[in-house]
């Protein structure tokens, strides 16, 4: 928490025009990765993004923390989709 802030900027391209949920994202040319929006809160308060191999997963929130019931519901649903919850790391929030 005391170190310098790190950022990454990527460029996303929608590859599934029907749902807008499947993206190709490039953080450095020429490499692009598949990033899929697995879940999205109806009010855009949070989103769950993963990769097709289920090796990587992010639970993103507009607030520093999600309500415990919301977070646990997300974890339950993504576990049912084959994601390994033991690989998740919570980011400390100041």
PDB file of C-alpha atoms in Angstrom, residues 25-94:
ATOM      1  CA  UNK A  25      -7.423  -7.037 -25.314  1.00  0.00           C
ATOM      2  CA  UNK A  26      -3.946  -5.862 -26.232  1.00  0.00           C
ATOM      3  CA  UNK A  27      -1.611  -4.529 -23.531  1.00  0.00           C
ATOM      4  CA  UNK A  28       1.435  -4.599 -25.780  1.00  0.00           C
ATOM      5  CA  UNK A  29       1.507  -5.110 -29.525  1.00  0.00           C
ATOM      6  CA  UNK A  30       1.172  -7.568 -31.210  1.00  0.00           C
ATOM      7  CA  UNK A  31      -0.179  -9.827 -28.441  1.00  0.00           C
ATOM      8  CA  UNK A  32      -3.919  -9.994 -27.740  1.00  0.00           C
ATOM      9  CA  UNK A  33      -5.713 -12.027 -25.115  1.00  0.00           C
ATOM     10  CA  UNK A  34      -9.274 -13.235 -24.703  1.00  0.00           C
ATOM     11  CA  UNK A  35     -11.119 -11.500 -21.893  1.00  0.00           C
ATOM     12  CA  UNK A  36     -14.716 -12.522 -21.328  1.00  0.00           C
ATOM     13  CA  UNK A  37     -17.233 -10.683 -19.190  1.00  0.00           C
ATOM     14  CA  UNK A  38     -18.687 -13.578 -17.225  1.00  0.00           C
ATOM     15  CA  UNK A  39     -21.032 -11.608 -14.984  1.00  0.00           C
ATOM     16  CA  UNK A  40     -22.111  -7.998 -14.864  1.00  0.00           C
ATOM     17  CA  UNK A  41     -24.171  -6.243 -12.236  1.00  0.00           C
ATOM     18  CA  UNK A  42     -27.323  -4.702 -13.794  1.00  0.00           C
ATOM     19  CA  UNK A  43     -26.287  -1.313 -12.352  1.00  0.00           C
ATOM     20  CA  UNK A  44     -22.610  -1.751 -13.369  1.00  0.00           C
ATOM     21  CA  UNK A  45     -21.437  -1.782  -9.739  1.00  0.00           C
ATOM     22  CA  UNK A  46     -19.238  -4.822 -10.353  1.00  0.00           C
ATOM     23  CA  UNK A  47     -18.104  -7.169 -13.113  1.00  0.00           C
ATOM     24  CA  UNK A  48     -16.430 -10.560 -13.325  1.00  0.00           C
ATOM     25  CA  UNK A  49     -13.895 -11.008 -16.126  1.00  0.00           C
ATOM     26  CA  UNK A  50     -12.113 -14.229 -16.999  1.00  0.00           C
ATOM     27  CA  UNK A  51     -10.307 -16.040 -19.770  1.00  0.00           C
ATOM     28  CA  UNK A  52     -11.641 -19.095 -21.637  1.00  0.00           C
ATOM     29  CA  UNK A  53      -8.999 -21.409 -20.105  1.00  0.00           C
ATOM     30  CA  UNK A  54     -10.268 -20.395 -16.642  1.00  0.00           C
ATOM     31  CA  UNK A  55      -6.654 -19.733 -15.629  1.00  0.00           C
ATOM     32  CA  UNK A  56      -7.268 -16.049 -14.855  1.00  0.00           C
ATOM     33  CA  UNK A  57     -10.215 -14.299 -13.233  1.00  0.00           C
ATOM     34  CA  UNK A  58     -10.909 -10.819 -11.908  1.00  0.00           C
ATOM     35  CA  UNK A  59     -13.767  -9.622  -9.728  1.00  0.00           C
ATOM     36  CA  UNK A  60     -13.915  -5.875 -10.341  1.00  0.00           C
ATOM     37  CA  UNK A  61     -15.854  -3.372  -8.263  1.00  0.00           C
ATOM     38  CA  UNK A  62     -16.492   0.353  -8.443  1.00  0.00           C
ATOM     39  CA  UNK A  63     -16.116   0.479  -4.659  1.00  0.00           C
ATOM     40  CA  UNK A  64     -13.170  -0.694  -2.519  1.00  0.00           C
ATOM     41  CA  UNK A  65     -15.215  -3.627  -1.221  1.00  0.00           C
ATOM     42  CA  UNK A  66     -18.319  -5.550  -2.211  1.00  0.00           C
ATOM     43  CA  UNK A  67     -21.018  -6.489   0.264  1.00  0.00           C
ATOM     44  CA  UNK A  68     -20.140  -9.909   1.669  1.00  0.00           C
ATOM     45  CA  UNK A  69     -23.360 -11.522   0.408  1.00  0.00           C
ATOM     46  CA  UNK A  70     -22.792 -10.154  -3.106  1.00  0.00           C
ATOM     47  CA  UNK A  71     -19.161 -11.324  -3.163  1.00  0.00           C
ATOM     48  CA  UNK A  72     -20.029 -14.775  -1.819  1.00  0.00           C
ATOM     49  CA  UNK A  73     -22.794 -15.110  -4.420  1.00  0.00           C
ATOM     50  CA  UNK A  74     -20.321 -14.256  -7.173  1.00  0.00           C
ATOM     51  CA  UNK A  75     -17.832 -16.812  -5.832  1.00  0.00           C
ATOM     52  CA  UNK A  76     -20.494 -19.493  -5.693  1.00  0.00           C
ATOM     53  CA  UNK A  77     -21.574 -18.920  -9.281  1.00  0.00           C
ATOM     54  CA  UNK A  78     -18.064 -18.758 -10.741  1.00  0.00           C
ATOM     55  CA  UNK A  79     -17.029 -21.914  -8.887  1.00  0.00           C
ATOM     56  CA  UNK A  80     -19.931 -23.666 -10.629  1.00  0.00           C
ATOM     57  CA  UNK A  81     -18.390 -22.534 -13.929  1.00  0.00           C
ATOM     58  CA  UNK A  82     -15.118 -24.313 -13.170  1.00  0.00           C
ATOM     59  CA  UNK A  83     -12.946 -21.494 -11.825  1.00  0.00           C
ATOM     60  CA  UNK A  84     -10.503 -22.390  -9.044  1.00  0.00           C
ATOM     61  CA  UNK A  85     -11.354 -20.019  -6.191  1.00  0.00           C
ATOM     62  CA  UNK A  86      -8.144 -20.882  -4.334  1.00  0.00           C
ATOM     63  CA  UNK A  87      -6.252 -18.877  -6.965  1.00  0.00           C
ATOM     64  CA  UNK A  88      -8.087 -15.625  -6.138  1.00  0.00           C
ATOM     65  CA  UNK A  89      -6.172 -12.950  -4.250  1.00  0.00           C
ATOM     66  CA  UNK A  90      -7.986 -10.083  -2.592  1.00  0.00           C
ATOM     67  CA  UNK A  91      -6.336  -6.739  -3.228  1.00  0.00           C
ATOM     68  CA  UNK A  92      -5.776  -4.853   0.046  1.00  0.00           C
ATOM     69  CA  UNK A  93      -7.728  -1.620   0.143  1.00  0.00           C
ATOM     70  CA  UNK A  94      -6.601   1.410   2.156  1.00  0.00           C
TER      71      UNK A  94
END
